[in-house]
């Protein structure tokens, strides 16, 4: 590992975390170090924060965040010349020691849980909380505690993405399409509300667990989308975030109180999407459309895993949004090619989705499916009918979809115009290059 120096950055009221660590040198070696740290710490961040909040009590959330921050900074500084044999154990031990030091120092000024009153009890409690065996229990408790009915759904999602997924306030703001100050305010409200809890309740103690589950699943869906095709212009595909979303979703299935058909459906959706990750961008970092992806490289083990989840989701007569989206993703994942895809089933799924909640993105995707089943002109007619949708006017893939259909119809001048519109709205270099490549294809077709 290269020799890099680390500094800590504070941003107003934003809580500390991965985004508050900065490598001083910005060369190629520093980039590889950042990737290494993010991959490891994003997996451990949720474990450390949720475990310490559970031990210290929700009134001491900033203190728990500081302990985790100190552990991350210590690790980055200590690992400049090489990784320890067991990095995870190293981080946990550092957090353990730092937590004990801070609690001993702060006991006279702060209110801690009774089990931290004596030295032996303190050491044993911290040790048990940070043990790998307690990891799932702590994260489940944290996920469902932050989805308190006294907070808005937007705040629920923000807190989960921050404390259980390690996203920075900036990343969360990009996912919500709001500014960082808005996210900071949500975090502040969340901390204030949770301070009123004496301790984090276990999930089997919650009388309203069904109500809270919806916010948990929506949060994980946003996390997966941020990894699958997110808002970061330099790094729009981040497999680590997709893996985090799948990990946390499958964690819900390990406890009887949180296992539910909707959870299996969402896990299935993530498996089918994650199976295609390696083919979504080419070696030049350009997005590859579905019809050009090498299906032989799709992860068959993940597709099989998704099929198992989908089978478990098919209990009762309940059909959630997650069931429908998983059904669509399943048809794409198991089809040998675009022409051999079951477009009838996909269109039917989109139709039910549209009936459940009006969404211009659903309408856009349905129109593209109609183009495959009924012909380009039918799909184009449905796309043109969506032209006045405000959300689509700034959505580059709407204009790229129109361009694709015009290209397939042989109307290259119109296709070029729409592709250029998509390029102007592109959110990343990968998107822009993909649209530019399609314009180039017009010259040789």
CSV table of C-alpha atoms in Angstrom, one decimal:
chain,number,residue,atom,x,y,z
A,1,UNK,CA,0.0,0.0,0.0
A,2,UNK,CA,1.5,3.4,-0.9
A,3,UNK,CA,2.6,6.0,1.6
A,4,UNK,CA,-0.4,8.4,1.9
A,5,UNK,CA,-1.3,10.9,4.6
A,6,UNK,CA,-4.8,11.2,5.9
A,7,UNK,CA,-6.6,14.2,7.3
A,8,UNK,CA,-10.0,14.6,8.9
A,9,UNK,CA,-12.5,17.0,7.5
A,10,UNK,CA,-15.5,18.4,9.3
A,11,UNK,CA,-18.6,19.7,7.5
A,12,UNK,CA,-20.9,21.7,9.6
A,13,UNK,CA,-23.5,19.5,11.2
A,14,UNK,CA,-22.9,16.5,9.0
A,15,UNK,CA,-21.9,13.4,11.0
A,16,UNK,CA,-18.4,12.0,10.4
A,17,UNK,CA,-17.8,8.9,8.2
A,18,UNK,CA,-16.0,7.7,5.1
A,19,UNK,CA,-16.6,10.9,3.2
A,20,UNK,CA,-14.8,12.9,5.9
A,21,UNK,CA,-11.5,11.1,5.3
A,22,UNK,CA,-9.3,12.7,2.6
A,23,UNK,CA,-6.0,11.4,1.2
A,24,UNK,CA,-3.6,14.2,0.8
A,25,UNK,CA,-1.8,13.1,-2.4
A,26,UNK,CA,-4.1,12.7,-5.3
A,27,UNK,CA,-2.1,10.4,-7.6
A,28,UNK,CA,-2.9,7.0,-9.0
A,29,UNK,CA,-1.7,5.2,-5.9
A,30,UNK,CA,-4.0,7.4,-3.7
A,31,UNK,CA,-6.9,6.3,-5.8
A,32,UNK,CA,-6.2,2.6,-5.3
A,33,UNK,CA,-5.9,3.3,-1.5
A,34,UNK,CA,-9.3,5.1,-1.5
A,35,UNK,CA,-10.9,2.1,-3.3
A,36,UNK,CA,-9.4,-0.3,-0.8
A,37,UNK,CA,-10.5,1.7,2.3
A,38,UNK,CA,-14.0,2.3,0.9
A,39,UNK,CA,-14.5,-1.4,0.1
A,40,UNK,CA,-13.5,-2.5,3.5
A,41,UNK,CA,-14.9,0.3,5.7
A,42,UNK,CA,-18.3,0.5,4.0
A,43,UNK,CA,-18.8,-3.1,5.0
A,44,UNK,CA,-17.7,-2.4,8.6
A,45,UNK,CA,-19.2,1.0,9.1
A,46,UNK,CA,-22.7,-0.3,9.7
A,47,UNK,CA,-21.5,-2.9,12.2
A,48,UNK,CA,-19.5,-0.4,14.3
A,49,UNK,CA,-22.0,2.4,14.3
A,50,UNK,CA,-25.1,0.3,15.0
A,51,UNK,CA,-23.3,-1.8,17.7
A,52,UNK,CA,-22.0,1.3,19.5
A,53,UNK,CA,-25.3,3.1,19.4
A,54,UNK,CA,-27.0,0.1,20.8
A,55,UNK,CA,-24.4,0.0,23.7
A,56,UNK,CA,-24.1,3.7,24.3
A,57,UNK,CA,-27.8,4.5,23.8
A,58,UNK,CA,-29.3,6.7,21.2
A,59,UNK,CA,-28.6,9.8,23.3
A,60,UNK,CA,-24.9,9.3,22.5
A,61,UNK,CA,-25.1,9.0,18.7
A,62,UNK,CA,-22.5,11.6,18.0
A,63,UNK,CA,-20.1,9.9,20.4
A,64,UNK,CA,-20.6,6.6,18.7
A,65,UNK,CA,-19.9,8.2,15.3
A,66,UNK,CA,-16.7,9.8,16.7
A,67,UNK,CA,-15.5,6.4,17.9
A,68,UNK,CA,-16.0,4.9,14.5
A,69,UNK,CA,-14.4,7.9,12.8
A,70,UNK,CA,-11.3,7.6,15.1
A,71,UNK,CA,-11.1,3.9,14.2
A,72,UNK,CA,-11.2,4.7,10.5
A,73,UNK,CA,-8.5,7.4,10.8
A,74,UNK,CA,-6.3,5.1,12.9
A,75,UNK,CA,-6.6,2.3,10.3
A,76,UNK,CA,-5.7,4.6,7.4
A,77,UNK,CA,-2.7,5.9,9.2
A,78,UNK,CA,-1.5,2.6,10.4
A,79,UNK,CA,-2.0,0.8,7.1
A,80,UNK,CA,0.1,3.2,5.0
A,81,UNK,CA,2.8,0.5,4.5
A,82,UNK,CA,0.7,-2.6,4.4
A,83,UNK,CA,-2.4,-4.3,5.7
A,84,UNK,CA,-2.6,-6.3,8.9
A,85,UNK,CA,-3.3,-10.0,8.7
A,86,UNK,CA,-6.9,-9.6,9.7
A,87,UNK,CA,-8.1,-6.0,8.8
A,88,UNK,CA,-11.6,-6.5,10.2
A,89,UNK,CA,-10.4,-7.7,13.6
A,90,UNK,CA,-7.9,-4.8,13.7
A,91,UNK,CA,-10.6,-2.2,13.1
A,92,UNK,CA,-13.0,-3.8,15.7
A,93,UNK,CA,-10.2,-3.9,18.3
A,94,UNK,CA,-9.3,-0.3,17.7
A,95,UNK,CA,-13.0,0.7,18.0
A,96,UNK,CA,-13.3,-1.4,21.2
A,97,UNK,CA,-10.3,0.3,22.9
A,98,UNK,CA,-11.3,3.8,21.8
A,99,UNK,CA,-14.9,3.2,23.0
A,100,UNK,CA,-13.7,2.1,26.5
A,101,UNK,CA,-11.4,5.1,26.8
A,102,UNK,CA,-14.1,7.6,25.8
A,103,UNK,CA,-16.7,6.0,28.1
A,104,UNK,CA,-14.4,6.1,31.1
A,105,UNK,CA,-13.5,9.7,30.4
A,106,UNK,CA,-17.1,10.8,29.8
A,107,UNK,CA,-18.9,8.8,32.6
A,108,UNK,CA,-19.2,11.7,34.9
A,109,UNK,CA,-20.6,14.1,32.3
A,110,UNK,CA,-22.9,11.7,30.2
A,111,UNK,CA,-25.7,9.4,30.8
A,112,UNK,CA,-24.8,5.8,29.8
A,113,UNK,CA,-26.8,2.6,30.0
A,114,UNK,CA,-26.6,0.8,33.5
A,115,UNK,CA,-24.6,-2.1,32.1
A,116,UNK,CA,-21.6,0.3,31.5
A,117,UNK,CA,-21.3,1.3,35.2
A,118,UNK,CA,-18.4,-0.9,36.2
A,119,UNK,CA,-15.1,-1.6,34.5
A,120,UNK,CA,-15.7,-5.3,34.0
A,121,UNK,CA,-19.2,-4.8,32.8
A,122,UNK,CA,-18.0,-2.0,30.4
A,123,UNK,CA,-15.4,-4.2,28.8
A,124,UNK,CA,-17.7,-7.3,28.5
A,125,UNK,CA,-20.5,-5.2,27.1
A,126,UNK,CA,-18.4,-3.6,24.4
A,127,UNK,CA,-16.7,-6.9,23.6
A,128,UNK,CA,-20.1,-8.6,23.1
A,129,UNK,CA,-21.6,-5.8,21.1
A,130,UNK,CA,-18.7,-5.7,18.6
A,131,UNK,CA,-18.5,-9.5,18.3
A,132,UNK,CA,-19.3,-10.8,14.8
A,133,UNK,CA,-22.1,-12.9,16.2
A,134,UNK,CA,-24.0,-9.7,17.3
A,135,UNK,CA,-23.5,-7.9,14.0
A,136,UNK,CA,-26.8,-8.9,12.4
A,137,UNK,CA,-28.8,-8.2,15.6
A,138,UNK,CA,-27.4,-4.7,16.0
A,139,UNK,CA,-28.0,-3.7,12.4
A,140,UNK,CA,-31.6,-5.0,12.4
A,141,UNK,CA,-32.3,-3.1,15.6
A,142,UNK,CA,-30.8,0.1,14.1
A,143,UNK,CA,-32.6,-0.2,10.7
A,144,UNK,CA,-36.0,-0.5,12.4
A,145,UNK,CA,-35.4,2.0,15.2
A,146,UNK,CA,-34.6,4.8,12.8
A,147,UNK,CA,-37.9,4.1,10.9
A,148,UNK,CA,-39.9,5.5,13.9
A,149,UNK,CA,-43.4,6.7,13.0
A,150,UNK,CA,-42.5,10.0,14.5
A,151,UNK,CA,-40.1,10.7,11.6
A,152,UNK,CA,-40.9,11.3,8.0
A,153,UNK,CA,-40.2,8.5,5.4
A,154,UNK,CA,-37.5,10.7,3.8
A,155,UNK,CA,-35.8,10.9,7.2
A,156,UNK,CA,-36.0,7.1,7.6
A,157,UNK,CA,-34.3,6.6,4.3
A,158,UNK,CA,-31.6,9.2,5.1
A,159,UNK,CA,-30.7,7.7,8.4
A,160,UNK,CA,-30.5,4.1,7.0
A,161,UNK,CA,-28.3,5.3,4.1
A,162,UNK,CA,-26.1,7.2,6.5
A,163,UNK,CA,-25.7,4.9,9.5
A,164,UNK,CA,-26.2,1.4,7.9
A,165,UNK,CA,-24.7,2.0,4.5
A,166,UNK,CA,-22.0,4.5,5.1
A,167,UNK,CA,-23.2,7.0,2.4
A,168,UNK,CA,-22.1,10.6,2.9
A,169,UNK,CA,-24.6,13.4,3.1
A,170,UNK,CA,-23.6,14.5,-0.4
A,171,UNK,CA,-24.2,11.0,-1.8
A,172,UNK,CA,-27.6,10.8,-0.1
A,173,UNK,CA,-28.5,14.2,-1.4
A,174,UNK,CA,-27.7,13.1,-4.9
A,175,UNK,CA,-29.8,10.0,-4.5
A,176,UNK,CA,-32.8,12.2,-3.3
A,177,UNK,CA,-32.0,15.0,-5.8
A,178,UNK,CA,-31.8,17.5,-2.9
A,179,UNK,CA,-28.9,19.6,-1.5
A,180,UNK,CA,-26.6,18.5,1.2
A,181,UNK,CA,-28.0,21.0,3.7
A,182,UNK,CA,-31.4,19.3,3.4
A,183,UNK,CA,-29.8,16.0,4.3
A,184,UNK,CA,-28.0,17.5,7.2
A,185,UNK,CA,-31.3,18.8,8.6
A,186,UNK,CA,-32.8,15.4,8.3
A,187,UNK,CA,-29.9,13.8,10.1
A,188,UNK,CA,-30.2,16.5,12.8
A,189,UNK,CA,-33.9,15.7,13.2
A,190,UNK,CA,-33.3,12.0,13.3
A,191,UNK,CA,-30.6,12.3,16.0
A,192,UNK,CA,-32.9,14.5,18.1
A,193,UNK,CA,-35.8,12.2,17.9
A,194,UNK,CA,-33.8,9.1,18.6
A,195,UNK,CA,-32.3,10.7,21.7
A,196,UNK,CA,-35.7,10.2,23.3
A,197,UNK,CA,-35.2,6.4,23.2
A,198,UNK,CA,-33.6,4.9,26.2
A,199,UNK,CA,-32.1,2.1,24.1
A,200,UNK,CA,-32.5,0.6,20.7
A,201,UNK,CA,-35.4,-1.8,20.8
A,202,UNK,CA,-35.0,-5.3,19.3
A,203,UNK,CA,-37.1,-5.9,16.2
A,204,UNK,CA,-39.3,-8.5,17.9
A,205,UNK,CA,-40.3,-5.9,20.5
A,206,UNK,CA,-41.8,-3.5,17.9
A,207,UNK,CA,-45.6,-3.5,17.6
A,208,UNK,CA,-45.6,-1.6,14.3
A,209,UNK,CA,-42.9,-3.6,12.5
A,210,UNK,CA,-45.0,-4.0,9.3
A,211,UNK,CA,-45.3,-0.2,9.0
A,212,UNK,CA,-41.6,0.3,9.4
A,213,UNK,CA,-40.6,-2.3,6.9
A,214,UNK,CA,-41.8,-0.2,3.9
A,215,UNK,CA,-39.2,2.5,4.7
A,216,UNK,CA,-36.5,0.0,5.3
A,217,UNK,CA,-37.1,-1.6,1.9
A,218,UNK,CA,-37.3,1.7,0.1
A,219,UNK,CA,-34.0,2.7,1.6
A,220,UNK,CA,-32.3,-0.4,0.4
A,221,UNK,CA,-33.8,0.0,-3.1
A,222,UNK,CA,-32.3,3.5,-3.3
A,223,UNK,CA,-29.0,2.2,-2.2
A,224,UNK,CA,-28.9,-0.4,-4.9
A,225,UNK,CA,-29.9,2.1,-7.5
A,226,UNK,CA,-27.1,4.4,-6.4
A,227,UNK,CA,-24.7,1.6,-7.0
A,228,UNK,CA,-26.2,0.2,-10.2
A,229,UNK,CA,-26.5,3.6,-12.0
A,230,UNK,CA,-25.9,6.3,-9.6
A,231,UNK,CA,-25.4,10.0,-9.5
A,232,UNK,CA,-21.6,10.1,-9.1
A,233,UNK,CA,-20.3,11.5,-12.5
A,234,UNK,CA,-16.9,9.9,-12.1
A,235,UNK,CA,-18.1,6.5,-10.8
A,236,UNK,CA,-21.7,5.8,-11.8
A,237,UNK,CA,-21.5,2.1,-11.3
A,238,UNK,CA,-20.4,1.0,-7.8
A,239,UNK,CA,-20.8,-2.7,-7.2
A,240,UNK,CA,-19.9,-2.4,-3.5
A,241,UNK,CA,-23.2,-0.4,-2.9
A,242,UNK,CA,-25.2,-3.0,-4.8
A,243,UNK,CA,-23.6,-5.7,-2.6
A,244,UNK,CA,-24.4,-3.7,0.5
A,245,UNK,CA,-28.0,-3.4,-0.5
A,246,UNK,CA,-28.3,-7.2,-1.1
A,247,UNK,CA,-26.4,-8.0,2.1
A,248,UNK,CA,-28.8,-5.8,4.3
A,249,UNK,CA,-31.9,-7.2,2.5
A,250,UNK,CA,-30.9,-10.8,3.1
A,251,UNK,CA,-30.1,-9.8,6.7
A,252,UNK,CA,-33.8,-9.1,7.2
A,253,UNK,CA,-34.5,-12.7,6.2
A,254,UNK,CA,-32.5,-14.1,9.1
A,255,UNK,CA,-34.9,-13.0,11.8
A,256,UNK,CA,-38.5,-14.3,12.0
A,257,UNK,CA,-39.8,-10.8,12.9
A,258,UNK,CA,-38.4,-9.2,9.7
A,259,UNK,CA,-38.7,-12.0,7.2
A,260,UNK,CA,-41.5,-11.3,4.7
A,261,UNK,CA,-42.4,-12.1,1.1
A,262,UNK,CA,-41.7,-8.4,0.1
A,263,UNK,CA,-38.1,-8.9,1.4
A,264,UNK,CA,-37.6,-12.0,-0.7
A,265,UNK,CA,-39.0,-10.1,-3.7
A,266,UNK,CA,-36.6,-7.2,-3.2
A,267,UNK,CA,-33.6,-9.6,-2.7
A,268,UNK,CA,-34.6,-11.3,-6.0
A,269,UNK,CA,-34.6,-7.9,-7.8
A,270,UNK,CA,-31.2,-7.2,-6.5
A,271,UNK,CA,-29.8,-10.6,-7.4
A,272,UNK,CA,-31.0,-10.3,-11.0
A,273,UNK,CA,-29.6,-6.7,-11.3
A,274,UNK,CA,-26.3,-7.6,-9.7
A,275,UNK,CA,-25.8,-10.6,-12.0
A,276,UNK,CA,-25.4,-8.1,-14.9
A,277,UNK,CA,-23.0,-5.7,-13.3
A,278,UNK,CA,-19.9,-7.0,-15.0
A,279,UNK,CA,-21.3,-6.3,-18.4
A,280,UNK,CA,-22.9,-2.9,-17.9
A,281,UNK,CA,-19.8,-1.0,-18.8
A,282,UNK,CA,-17.0,-1.9,-21.2
A,283,UNK,CA,-13.3,-1.7,-20.8
A,284,UNK,CA,-13.4,2.0,-21.7
A,285,UNK,CA,-15.9,2.9,-19.0
A,286,UNK,CA,-18.8,3.3,-21.4
A,287,UNK,CA,-22.3,2.1,-20.7
A,288,UNK,CA,-23.3,-0.9,-22.7
A,289,UNK,CA,-27.1,-1.2,-23.6
A,290,UNK,CA,-28.9,-4.4,-22.7
A,291,UNK,CA,-29.1,-5.6,-26.3
A,292,UNK,CA,-25.3,-5.5,-26.6
A,293,UNK,CA,-24.4,-7.1,-23.3
A,294,UNK,CA,-22.6,-10.4,-23.4
A,295,UNK,CA,-25.1,-12.6,-21.6
A,296,UNK,CA,-22.6,-15.5,-21.3
A,297,UNK,CA,-20.8,-13.3,-18.7
A,298,UNK,CA,-23.9,-12.8,-16.5
A,299,UNK,CA,-23.5,-14.3,-13.1
A,300,UNK,CA,-25.6,-17.5,-13.3
A,301,UNK,CA,-25.1,-18.2,-9.5
A,302,UNK,CA,-26.8,-14.9,-8.7
A,303,UNK,CA,-29.6,-15.5,-11.2
A,304,UNK,CA,-30.3,-18.8,-9.5
A,305,UNK,CA,-30.2,-17.1,-6.1
A,306,UNK,CA,-32.7,-14.6,-7.4
A,307,UNK,CA,-35.0,-17.4,-8.6
A,308,UNK,CA,-35.0,-19.0,-5.2
A,309,UNK,CA,-35.9,-15.6,-3.5
A,310,UNK,CA,-38.6,-15.1,-6.1
A,311,UNK,CA,-40.1,-18.5,-5.4
A,312,UNK,CA,-40.1,-17.7,-1.6
A,313,UNK,CA,-41.8,-14.3,-2.4
A,314,UNK,CA,-44.7,-16.1,-4.1
A,315,UNK,CA,-46.8,-16.8,-1.0
A,316,UNK,CA,-50.3,-15.4,-0.5
A,317,UNK,CA,-52.0,-13.1,-3.0
A,318,UNK,CA,-50.0,-10.0,-2.1
A,319,UNK,CA,-48.3,-8.3,-5.2
A,320,UNK,CA,-46.0,-5.5,-4.2
A,321,UNK,CA,-44.0,-3.1,-6.3
A,322,UNK,CA,-40.9,-5.3,-5.5
A,323,UNK,CA,-42.7,-8.4,-6.8
A,324,UNK,CA,-43.5,-6.7,-10.0
A,325,UNK,CA,-40.0,-5.2,-10.6
A,326,UNK,CA,-38.4,-8.5,-9.7
A,327,UNK,CA,-40.7,-10.2,-12.2
A,328,UNK,CA,-39.5,-7.8,-14.9
A,329,UNK,CA,-35.8,-8.3,-14.0
A,330,UNK,CA,-36.3,-12.1,-13.9
A,331,UNK,CA,-37.6,-12.1,-17.5
A,332,UNK,CA,-34.6,-10.2,-18.7
A,333,UNK,CA,-32.2,-12.4,-16.7
A,334,UNK,CA,-33.5,-15.7,-18.0
A,335,UNK,CA,-34.0,-14.7,-21.6
A,336,UNK,CA,-31.4,-15.9,-24.1
A,337,UNK,CA,-31.7,-12.7,-26.2
A,338,UNK,CA,-33.8,-9.6,-26.8
A,339,UNK,CA,-36.1,-11.3,-29.4
A,340,UNK,CA,-36.6,-14.3,-27.2
A,341,UNK,CA,-37.6,-12.2,-24.1
A,342,UNK,CA,-41.2,-12.7,-22.9
A,343,UNK,CA,-42.4,-9.2,-23.7
A,344,UNK,CA,-46.0,-10.1,-22.9
A,345,UNK,CA,-45.2,-10.8,-19.3
A,346,UNK,CA,-42.9,-7.7,-19.0
A,347,UNK,CA,-45.7,-5.4,-20.4
A,348,UNK,CA,-48.2,-7.0,-18.0
A,349,UNK,CA,-45.9,-6.3,-15.0
A,350,UNK,CA,-45.4,-2.7,-16.1
A,351,UNK,CA,-49.2,-2.3,-16.5
A,352,UNK,CA,-49.8,-3.4,-12.9
A,353,UNK,CA,-47.0,-1.1,-11.7
A,354,UNK,CA,-48.6,1.8,-13.5
A,355,UNK,CA,-51.9,1.1,-11.9
A,356,UNK,CA,-50.4,0.9,-8.4
A,357,UNK,CA,-48.7,4.3,-8.7
A,358,UNK,CA,-48.4,6.7,-11.6
A,359,UNK,CA,-44.7,7.0,-12.7
A,360,UNK,CA,-43.3,8.5,-15.9
A,361,UNK,CA,-40.3,6.2,-15.6
A,362,UNK,CA,-42.6,3.1,-15.5
A,363,UNK,CA,-44.4,4.5,-18.5
A,364,UNK,CA,-41.1,5.1,-20.4
A,365,UNK,CA,-40.0,1.5,-19.8
A,366,UNK,CA,-43.4,0.1,-20.7
A,367,UNK,CA,-43.2,2.0,-24.0
A,368,UNK,CA,-39.8,0.4,-24.8
A,369,UNK,CA,-41.3,-3.0,-24.1
A,370,UNK,CA,-44.2,-2.3,-26.4
A,371,UNK,CA,-41.7,-1.3,-29.1
A,372,UNK,CA,-40.1,-4.8,-28.8
A,373,UNK,CA,-43.5,-6.6,-28.9
A,374,UNK,CA,-45.6,-4.5,-31.2
A,375,UNK,CA,-43.1,-2.6,-33.3
A,376,UNK,CA,-41.1,0.6,-33.3
A,377,UNK,CA,-44.0,2.8,-34.3
A,378,UNK,CA,-46.2,1.7,-31.4
A,379,UNK,CA,-43.5,2.2,-28.9
A,380,UNK,CA,-42.6,5.6,-30.4
A,381,UNK,CA,-46.3,6.7,-30.2
A,382,UNK,CA,-46.3,5.9,-26.4
A,383,UNK,CA,-43.0,7.8,-25.9
A,384,UNK,CA,-44.2,10.9,-27.7
A,385,UNK,CA,-47.3,10.9,-25.5
A,386,UNK,CA,-44.9,11.3,-22.5
A,387,UNK,CA,-43.2,14.4,-23.9
A,388,UNK,CA,-44.9,16.8,-21.5
A,389,UNK,CA,-43.9,14.9,-18.4
A,390,UNK,CA,-41.7,17.3,-16.3
A,391,UNK,CA,-39.6,14.5,-14.9
A,392,UNK,CA,-38.8,13.2,-18.3
A,393,UNK,CA,-37.9,16.5,-19.9
A,394,UNK,CA,-34.5,16.5,-17.9
A,395,UNK,CA,-34.1,12.7,-18.0
A,396,UNK,CA,-31.4,11.8,-20.6
A,397,UNK,CA,-32.7,8.3,-21.1
A,398,UNK,CA,-36.0,9.5,-22.3
A,399,UNK,CA,-34.4,11.3,-25.2
A,400,UNK,CA,-32.0,8.4,-25.8
A,401,UNK,CA,-35.0,6.1,-26.0
A,402,UNK,CA,-36.7,8.3,-28.6
A,403,UNK,CA,-33.4,8.4,-30.5
A,404,UNK,CA,-33.1,4.6,-30.4
A,405,UNK,CA,-36.5,4.1,-31.9
A,406,UNK,CA,-35.9,6.8,-34.6
A,407,UNK,CA,-32.6,5.1,-35.5
A,408,UNK,CA,-34.4,1.7,-35.8
A,409,UNK,CA,-37.0,3.3,-38.0
A,410,UNK,CA,-34.3,4.6,-40.3
A,411,UNK,CA,-34.9,8.3,-39.4
A,412,UNK,CA,-31.3,9.2,-38.7
A,413,UNK,CA,-31.6,13.0,-38.6
A,414,UNK,CA,-34.3,12.8,-35.9
A,415,UNK,CA,-32.2,10.2,-34.0
A,416,UNK,CA,-29.1,12.4,-34.1
A,417,UNK,CA,-31.1,15.4,-32.7
A,418,UNK,CA,-32.5,13.3,-29.8
A,419,UNK,CA,-29.1,11.8,-29.0
A,420,UNK,CA,-27.6,15.2,-28.9
A,421,UNK,CA,-30.3,16.3,-26.4
A,422,UNK,CA,-29.5,13.2,-24.3
A,423,UNK,CA,-25.8,14.1,-24.4
A,424,UNK,CA,-26.6,17.6,-23.1
A,425,UNK,CA,-28.4,16.1,-20.1
A,426,UNK,CA,-26.0,13.3,-19.4
A,427,UNK,CA,-25.0,13.0,-15.8
A,428,UNK,CA,-21.6,11.2,-16.3
A,429,UNK,CA,-18.9,10.7,-18.8
A,430,UNK,CA,-20.0,7.1,-19.1
A,431,UNK,CA,-23.5,8.2,-20.2
A,432,UNK,CA,-22.2,10.8,-22.5
A,433,UNK,CA,-19.8,8.4,-24.2
A,434,UNK,CA,-22.6,5.9,-24.7
A,435,UNK,CA,-24.8,8.4,-26.5
A,436,UNK,CA,-21.9,9.7,-28.6
A,437,UNK,CA,-21.1,6.1,-29.6
A,438,UNK,CA,-24.7,5.7,-30.9
A,439,UNK,CA,-24.4,8.9,-33.0
A,440,UNK,CA,-21.2,7.4,-34.5
A,441,UNK,CA,-23.2,4.2,-35.3
A,442,UNK,CA,-25.5,6.3,-37.5
A,443,UNK,CA,-22.7,7.1,-39.8
A,444,UNK,CA,-22.0,3.5,-40.7
A,445,UNK,CA,-25.5,2.1,-40.7
